[in-house]
Each structure stands twice: as structure tokens, then as C-alpha cells.
Coordinates of C-alpha atoms in Angstrom, one line a residue:
M1 CA -53.2 17.2 -8.2
R2 CA -49.1 17.2 -7.3
A3 CA -48.1 19.7 -5.0
P4 CA -46.4 22.4 -6.5
V5 CA -42.8 22.3 -4.8
G6 CA -40.4 24.5 -7.7
T7 CA -43.8 26.6 -6.6
I8 CA -43.5 26.6 -2.9
I9 CA -39.2 26.8 -2.6
L10 CA -39.2 29.9 -5.4
L11 CA -42.2 32.0 -2.9
V12 CA -40.2 30.9 0.3
L13 CA -37.2 33.2 -1.4
A14 CA -39.0 35.2 -2.2
A15 CA -40.1 35.7 0.8
V16 CA -36.7 35.5 2.5
L17 CA -35.4 38.3 -0.3
Y18 CA -38.7 40.4 0.5
A19 CA -37.8 40.9 3.9
A20 CA -34.3 41.7 3.3
M21 CA -34.8 43.9 0.6
M22 CA -37.3 45.9 3.4
S23 CA -35.3 46.0 5.7
C24 CA -32.6 47.6 3.9
L25 CA -34.8 49.7 2.5
I26 CA -36.6 51.5 5.4
D27 CA -33.3 52.2 7.4
A28 CA -32.0 53.9 4.4
P29 CA -33.6 57.9 6.4
N30 CA -32.3 56.8 9.4
S31 CA -28.1 57.1 8.3
D32 CA -26.5 59.4 7.7
A33 CA -24.4 59.8 3.9
F34 CA -22.6 56.7 3.9
G35 CA -24.6 54.4 5.8
R36 CA -27.8 56.1 3.7
G37 CA -25.9 54.8 0.2
L38 CA -24.9 50.6 1.4
A39 CA -29.2 51.0 2.8
L40 CA -29.9 51.2 -0.8
A41 CA -27.4 49.5 -3.2
Y42 CA -28.2 46.6 -0.8
G43 CA -31.7 46.6 -0.8
A44 CA -31.3 47.5 -5.2
I45 CA -28.9 44.5 -5.8
L46 CA -31.5 42.1 -2.6
G47 CA -34.7 43.5 -5.4
T48 CA -32.4 42.6 -8.4
A49 CA -32.6 39.4 -7.2
L50 CA -36.8 39.1 -6.0
W51 CA -37.5 41.0 -9.1
I52 CA -35.9 37.1 -11.6
V53 CA -36.7 35.1 -8.9
L54 CA -40.0 36.4 -8.8
A55 CA -39.7 36.6 -13.0
V56 CA -38.4 32.5 -12.5
L57 CA -41.9 32.3 -10.8
L58 CA -43.9 33.8 -13.2
I59 CA -43.2 31.8 -16.0
I60 CA -43.5 28.9 -14.3
A61 CA -46.5 29.1 -14.1
A62 CA -47.6 30.6 -17.5
V63 CA -45.9 27.3 -18.9
N64 CA -47.6 25.3 -15.9
G65 CA -50.2 26.4 -15.5
R66 CA -52.8 28.9 -16.5
M67 CA -53.1 32.5 -18.0
P68 CA -53.9 34.5 -20.0
V69 CA -52.3 35.6 -23.0
W70 CA -52.9 39.3 -22.7
A71 CA -52.1 38.9 -19.7
M72 CA -49.1 37.4 -20.1
L73 CA -47.6 40.0 -22.8
G74 CA -48.7 42.6 -19.9
L75 CA -45.6 41.4 -17.6
V76 CA -43.0 40.9 -20.1
V77 CA -43.2 44.7 -20.1
L78 CA -44.1 44.8 -16.7
V79 CA -41.4 43.0 -14.3
P80 CA -38.4 44.4 -15.9
L81 CA -40.5 48.1 -15.7
S82 CA -41.4 47.5 -12.5
C83 CA -37.6 46.3 -11.5
I84 CA -36.4 50.0 -12.7
V85 CA -39.3 52.1 -10.1
M86 CA -38.3 49.3 -7.7
W87 CA -34.3 50.6 -8.2
F88 CA -35.8 55.1 -8.2
A89 CA -38.7 53.6 -5.5
G90 CA -36.1 52.7 -2.8
D91 CA -33.4 55.8 -3.8
A92 CA -36.1 58.3 -3.9
Y93 CA -37.4 56.7 0.3
G94 CA -33.8 57.3 1.0
R95 CA -34.4 60.8 0.1
G96 CA -37.8 61.4 2.0
D97 CA -39.5 60.6 0.2
S98 CA -42.2 58.2 1.9
S99 CA -45.2 56.8 -0.3
A100 CA -42.3 56.3 -2.5
I101 CA -41.6 52.8 0.1
W102 CA -45.3 51.9 -1.2
V103 CA -44.0 50.9 -4.6
A104 CA -41.3 48.5 -3.1
A105 CA -43.7 47.0 -0.8
L106 CA -46.4 46.3 -2.8
L107 CA -45.7 44.7 -6.5
P108 CA -43.5 41.9 -5.5
P109 CA -46.8 40.4 -3.1
L110 CA -48.9 41.3 -6.4
F111 CA -46.4 38.9 -8.4
A112 CA -46.2 36.2 -6.1
L113 CA -50.6 36.5 -5.9
Y114 CA -50.2 35.6 -9.9
A115 CA -47.5 33.5 -9.7
L116 CA -49.7 31.1 -7.2
W117 CA -53.0 32.0 -8.7
A118 CA -52.3 31.0 -12.5
R119 CA -49.7 28.5 -11.4
L120 CA -52.7 27.0 -10.2
P121 CA -55.9 26.2 -11.9
A122 CA -58.5 24.9 -9.5
L123 CA -58.4 28.9 -7.7
H124 CA -59.5 30.0 -11.8
T125 CA -63.2 28.7 -10.4
T126 CA -63.8 30.4 -7.2
F127 CA -61.2 33.5 -9.3
R128 CA -61.9 33.8 -12.8
A129 CA -58.9 34.2 -15.6
V130 CA -59.7 37.9 -17.4
P131 CA -61.4 39.9 -13.3
T132 CA -59.0 38.1 -11.6
S133 CA -55.9 38.7 -14.4
A134 CA -57.3 42.7 -15.3
V135 CA -58.1 43.4 -11.4
L136 CA -54.0 42.5 -9.9
G137 CA -52.0 44.0 -13.7
A138 CA -54.2 46.5 -13.5
A139 CA -52.9 47.6 -9.3
I140 CA -48.9 46.0 -11.0
A141 CA -49.1 48.8 -13.0
Y142 CA -50.7 51.2 -11.6
L143 CA -47.8 51.4 -9.0
T144 CA -45.8 50.8 -11.9
V145 CA -46.7 53.7 -14.2
A146 CA -47.2 55.7 -12.0
P147 CA -43.6 56.4 -9.9
L148 CA -42.2 56.7 -13.8
V149 CA -44.6 59.8 -15.0
A150 CA -45.0 61.9 -11.5
M151 CA -40.9 61.1 -12.0
T152 CA -41.2 62.3 -15.8
R153 CA -43.5 65.5 -14.1
A154 CA -40.8 65.9 -11.6
A155 CA -38.2 66.4 -15.0
L156 CA -40.0 68.8 -16.7
P157 CA -39.2 73.0 -15.2
D158 CA -41.6 74.0 -12.9
P159 CA -40.8 77.6 -11.5
A160 CA -43.4 77.3 -9.0
R161 CA -42.5 74.0 -7.4
D162 CA -39.4 74.7 -8.6
A163 CA -39.6 78.6 -5.3
R164 CA -41.8 75.9 -3.2
L165 CA -39.2 73.6 -3.4
E166 CA -36.0 75.8 -2.0
E167 CA -38.5 77.7 1.0
A168 CA -39.1 74.2 1.9
G169 CA -35.6 73.9 2.1
R170 CA -34.5 76.8 4.3
E171 CA -37.7 76.6 6.4
Q172 CA -35.4 72.8 6.4
E173 CA -32.5 74.0 7.3
D174 CA -33.6 77.6 9.6
Q175 CA -35.4 74.4 12.1
R176 CA -31.9 72.1 12.0
A177 CA -29.9 75.9 12.3
K178 CA -32.4 76.4 15.4
E179 CA -32.2 72.5 16.8
R180 CA -28.2 73.1 16.1
Q181 CA -28.5 75.8 18.5
A182 CA -30.7 74.4 21.4
A183 CA -29.2 72.1 21.6
R184 CA -25.5 73.8 21.5
D185 CA -27.8 76.4 24.7
R186 CA -28.7 73.1 26.7
E187 CA -24.6 72.2 26.7
E188 CA -23.4 75.3 28.2
A189 CA -25.5 75.1 30.5
Q190 CA -25.5 72.2 31.9
F191 CA -21.5 72.7 31.7
A192 CA -22.1 76.2 33.8
S193 CA -23.8 74.1 35.8
L194 CA -20.8 72.3 37.2
G195 CA -18.1 74.2 40.0
P196 CA -16.8 72.7 42.7
D197 CA -18.9 71.1 45.1
S198 CA -19.4 69.3 41.3
P199 CA -18.8 65.7 40.6
L200 CA -15.9 65.3 39.1
A201 CA -16.9 62.7 37.1
D202 CA -18.9 65.1 36.2
Y203 CA -16.9 66.7 34.0
L204 CA -15.1 64.1 32.1
I205 CA -17.7 63.8 29.5
Y206 CA -16.5 67.5 28.4
L207 CA -12.2 67.0 28.7
P208 CA -12.0 65.6 24.9
T209 CA -14.0 67.7 23.0
M210 CA -12.3 70.9 21.3
A211 CA -14.8 73.4 22.7
Y212 CA -15.3 72.1 25.9
G213 CA -12.0 70.6 27.5
E214 CA -9.4 73.1 28.7
R215 CA -12.4 74.5 30.5
A216 CA -13.5 71.5 31.8
L217 CA -10.0 70.7 32.8
A218 CA -10.2 74.2 34.5
G219 CA -12.9 72.8 36.6
I220 CA -11.5 69.9 37.5
R221 CA -8.4 71.4 39.0
Q222 CA -11.6 73.7 41.6
V223 CA -13.7 70.8 42.4
K224 CA -13.2 69.9 45.6
N225 CA -13.3 66.0 46.1
R226 CA -11.4 65.6 43.2
Q227 CA -9.3 63.4 45.5
A228 CA -10.9 61.4 46.3
D229 CA -13.6 61.5 42.9
T230 CA -10.0 60.1 41.4
T231 CA -9.2 57.9 43.7
L232 CA -12.3 55.3 43.2
L233 CA -13.0 56.7 39.7
L234 CA -9.2 54.1 38.9
Q235 CA -10.9 51.8 41.7
Q236 CA -14.3 51.4 39.6
G237 CA -12.0 50.7 36.3
R238 CA -12.3 53.6 34.0
I239 CA -8.6 54.5 33.5
A240 CA -9.0 55.3 29.5
D241 CA -11.4 58.4 31.6
L242 CA -8.1 59.9 33.3
R243 CA -5.9 60.0 30.5
E244 CA -5.3 64.2 31.9
L245 CA -5.0 62.7 35.1
S246 CA -1.7 63.8 35.7
H247 CA -3.1 67.6 35.1
F248 CA -6.0 67.2 37.4
D249 CA -4.2 69.3 40.1
V250 CA -4.4 65.9 42.4
A251 CA -1.4 64.6 44.6
P252 CA 0.4 61.3 43.7
T253 CA -0.5 59.6 47.1
A254 CA -0.2 55.8 48.2
E255 CA -4.3 54.7 48.1
L256 CA -3.8 57.1 44.6
C257 CA -1.1 55.1 43.1
R258 CA -2.7 51.7 44.2
A259 CA -5.8 52.6 42.6
Y260 CA -3.9 53.5 40.1
G261 CA -2.3 50.5 40.0
A262 CA -5.1 48.0 40.1
A263 CA -6.5 49.9 37.2
L264 CA -4.1 49.3 34.6
A265 CA -3.4 45.3 35.8
A266 CA -7.0 45.7 34.4
A267 CA -6.9 47.3 31.4
A268 CA -3.2 45.3 30.4
G269 CA -5.2 42.2 31.1
K270 CA -7.3 43.4 28.0
V271 CA -4.5 43.6 26.0
T272 CA -4.7 39.6 24.4
K273 CA -5.3 38.2 21.4
A274 CA -8.6 36.4 23.1
R275 CA -10.2 39.9 22.4
S276 CA -11.0 41.4 19.2
D277 CA -10.3 44.2 20.9
Y278 CA -6.5 44.1 21.9
L279 CA -5.3 46.5 19.7
I280 CA -7.8 49.6 20.8
A281 CA -6.8 48.4 24.0
A282 CA -3.7 48.6 24.1
T283 CA -3.8 52.2 22.3
D284 CA -5.5 53.5 24.5
L285 CA -3.0 52.5 27.1
E286 CA -0.6 54.0 25.1
L287 CA -2.5 57.2 26.2
Q288 CA -1.5 56.8 29.7
L289 CA 2.1 57.2 28.4
P290 CA 1.9 60.5 30.3
N291 CA -0.2 59.8 33.7
M292 CA 2.3 56.8 34.7
K293 CA 5.7 59.0 33.7
W294 CA 4.0 61.1 36.1
L295 CA 3.3 58.4 39.4
I296 CA 6.4 56.8 38.6
A297 CA 8.4 60.6 39.4
N298 CA 6.5 60.4 42.1
H299 CA 7.9 57.5 43.7
C300 CA 4.7 55.2 42.6
D301 CA 5.5 51.5 42.6
L302 CA 3.7 50.6 39.1
G303 CA 6.2 47.6 38.5
A304 CA 3.4 44.5 38.1
P305 CA 1.0 46.2 36.1
L306 CA 4.3 48.3 33.9
D307 CA 5.7 44.1 34.0
L308 CA 1.6 43.2 32.7
L309 CA 0.9 45.2 30.1
T310 CA 4.7 44.8 28.7
T311 CA 5.2 41.4 28.2
N312 CA 1.0 41.4 26.8
V313 CA 1.8 44.5 24.0
R314 CA 5.1 43.2 22.4
A315 CA 2.5 39.7 22.1
V316 CA -0.3 40.9 20.2
A317 CA 2.6 43.7 18.3
D318 CA 2.2 43.9 14.7
S319 CA 3.5 47.0 14.2
D320 CA 6.8 49.3 14.4
R321 CA 4.1 51.8 16.7
M322 CA 3.4 49.0 19.6
T323 CA 7.3 47.8 19.2
R324 CA 8.2 51.0 20.8
F325 CA 5.2 51.5 22.9
A326 CA 6.7 47.7 24.7
D327 CA 10.1 49.6 24.8
T328 CA 9.0 52.7 26.5
L329 CA 6.8 50.8 29.2
A330 CA 10.0 49.0 29.6
A331 CA 12.2 51.9 30.2
L332 CA 9.3 53.4 32.0
R333 CA 10.0 50.2 34.5
P334 CA 11.2 51.8 38.2
T335 CA 14.8 50.1 39.2
R336 CA 14.4 48.6 42.4
P337 CA 16.8 50.0 45.2

């Protein structure tokens, strides 16, 4: 007997589609609303493609193998109906019904197993046609019909159930509110633990926030080692974290000027089309303009890094905004004595 090459190819394709579909569905509950919708949409598309492959597998098995007539008639109903159920099951799982995943997880293997059995008549001596068809058919029918019955019952009016669900929803919301408040309390306690002896870097994560921004800046101005800490952060290349540098109440010393110039040159080197994030790098450096102006006004020599940044911004400029940024940088170029 020749190997059923077509069936094998379709089984491999079905396995690939099955893995991709399950990956999308399993990721759905862990995403935000947009990501969940996208994952479920991809899962439905992949699932539909999978069901088409399974339908072709069953047709080939019925034509080239052996399958009871009553089983064929049952599959004519169950295959399209189970595809619809798979869509609903994926949506239910995305909304938090963890049991719904078993519908999408078990139906495809059952269809594939039955198609493989029907396509290989040699298996029929061991696995008789009637009991095999009955057992697998019953499992497929249960996984198809049970969710439909559950959805139908859920659609019927049930004040007691609705009250339980409403109460459960309130409890979940109360729990989430408590968790959010606990997180805020922990964050407030962590911020309150900072003081003049804290490293300046510990304040930086709070600086961009609406809740802590002003207090963080005030705290930075009280840090005893803010001058040395600022220089060290610049030497570490963390120029993007120091957008408010000109408000840190630090002195524009020669050491700080050198550290800032080196950090600016390193950041300017990232403004190149050789990198995919060159526009993000340029936009981040645009936020450094107040710092550049402050340092230049205090006689810091930023000539070389400014020239590099100006040249690189002009090279990647694709908007009036970037062109204006480059013009502003050129105007900042200090006049040599």
C-alpha cells in the first residue's frame, strides 16, 4: 500500500495551523483590550484555515479510505458547526473563561485522528468502524454541542445568576482597587524613603511622572552628592535620564561639561539611518536643548558634539521639525574667540 502523501502533508499543515492558533488564543487573556482583540482575531483566522484543512482531510479520508455513511452525514453537520463553536470558545477564553480553551484544544486533534483512522483501512481490523466512529463522533459532538447549550442557557433570563455575576464583578473591582491602592502606597513609601543621602539616580524614575515629578526635582536639589552623581550618570551614558539637568542646581564645572559633551557625542552617533530607531534617538536629543543652551551659556565647549549632532540630524531629517532642530543646533554652535 502506498503511503498517503497528501494526507501526511495536510496533517503537517494542520499541526502548524493548530500550534499557531493555540498560541494566539493562549496569549489573549494576558494582553490589554487591543492586544486581546488582535490575538483573538488572528486566532479565528488561523482556526478557520485549520478547519478548512481538516475538512479536506476528512473528504480525502472518506473518498480514499473507509468511513460509515452515518459518520459522513454527521461530519457534514459537525465540521462547520464546530468551527463556529471554536470562534465563540476563543472569545469566551479571552474574556476569562479558562474552560473554553479545551474546545479549541481538543476538537482539531479528534478530527485529525478520525481522518487518519478512516484513511488507513489497515487500522480498521484493530479499531472497528462502528465503535471507533461512535466514540470519536460522540466526543466531537459533545465538544460542539455542550458550548452551544451553555451559551443558550447564558442568554436566557436568570435574575439569580445575574445577581451573582454582578456581585462577583463588584468583588473583583474592589479587589483590583485594593491592589492599585496597595501599589500606590508601596510607591509612596519608596519615594518617602529617599532623602539628601540617597543617590540621585534613585530619584530619576519618579522625575517624568505626574504624581512625583515636582517633588522628585525638589528632592534632587537636596541630594548632597548631586554634582558627582550627575557627572557619573553622564559618564555612564544616561543622558536621556537627565533631561531636567539644568534644573538640578548643579554647577557647570569643567568636569561636568566634559562628561556631558562625551555623552552627547555618543548619543549623536545613534542618529544614523544605519539604526532603525534613529528618529527616536533624534527626538530624545531634541529634549536636551535646554541643557545645551544652559551649558553653552556657562561657557561649556560643546562644539564637537554639536557639530556631529547637527550633521547627523540633517542627514536623517524627513520633516520640518527635524530640519528646524538641526537649524537650532547650528545656531547654538559657540563662536570661537
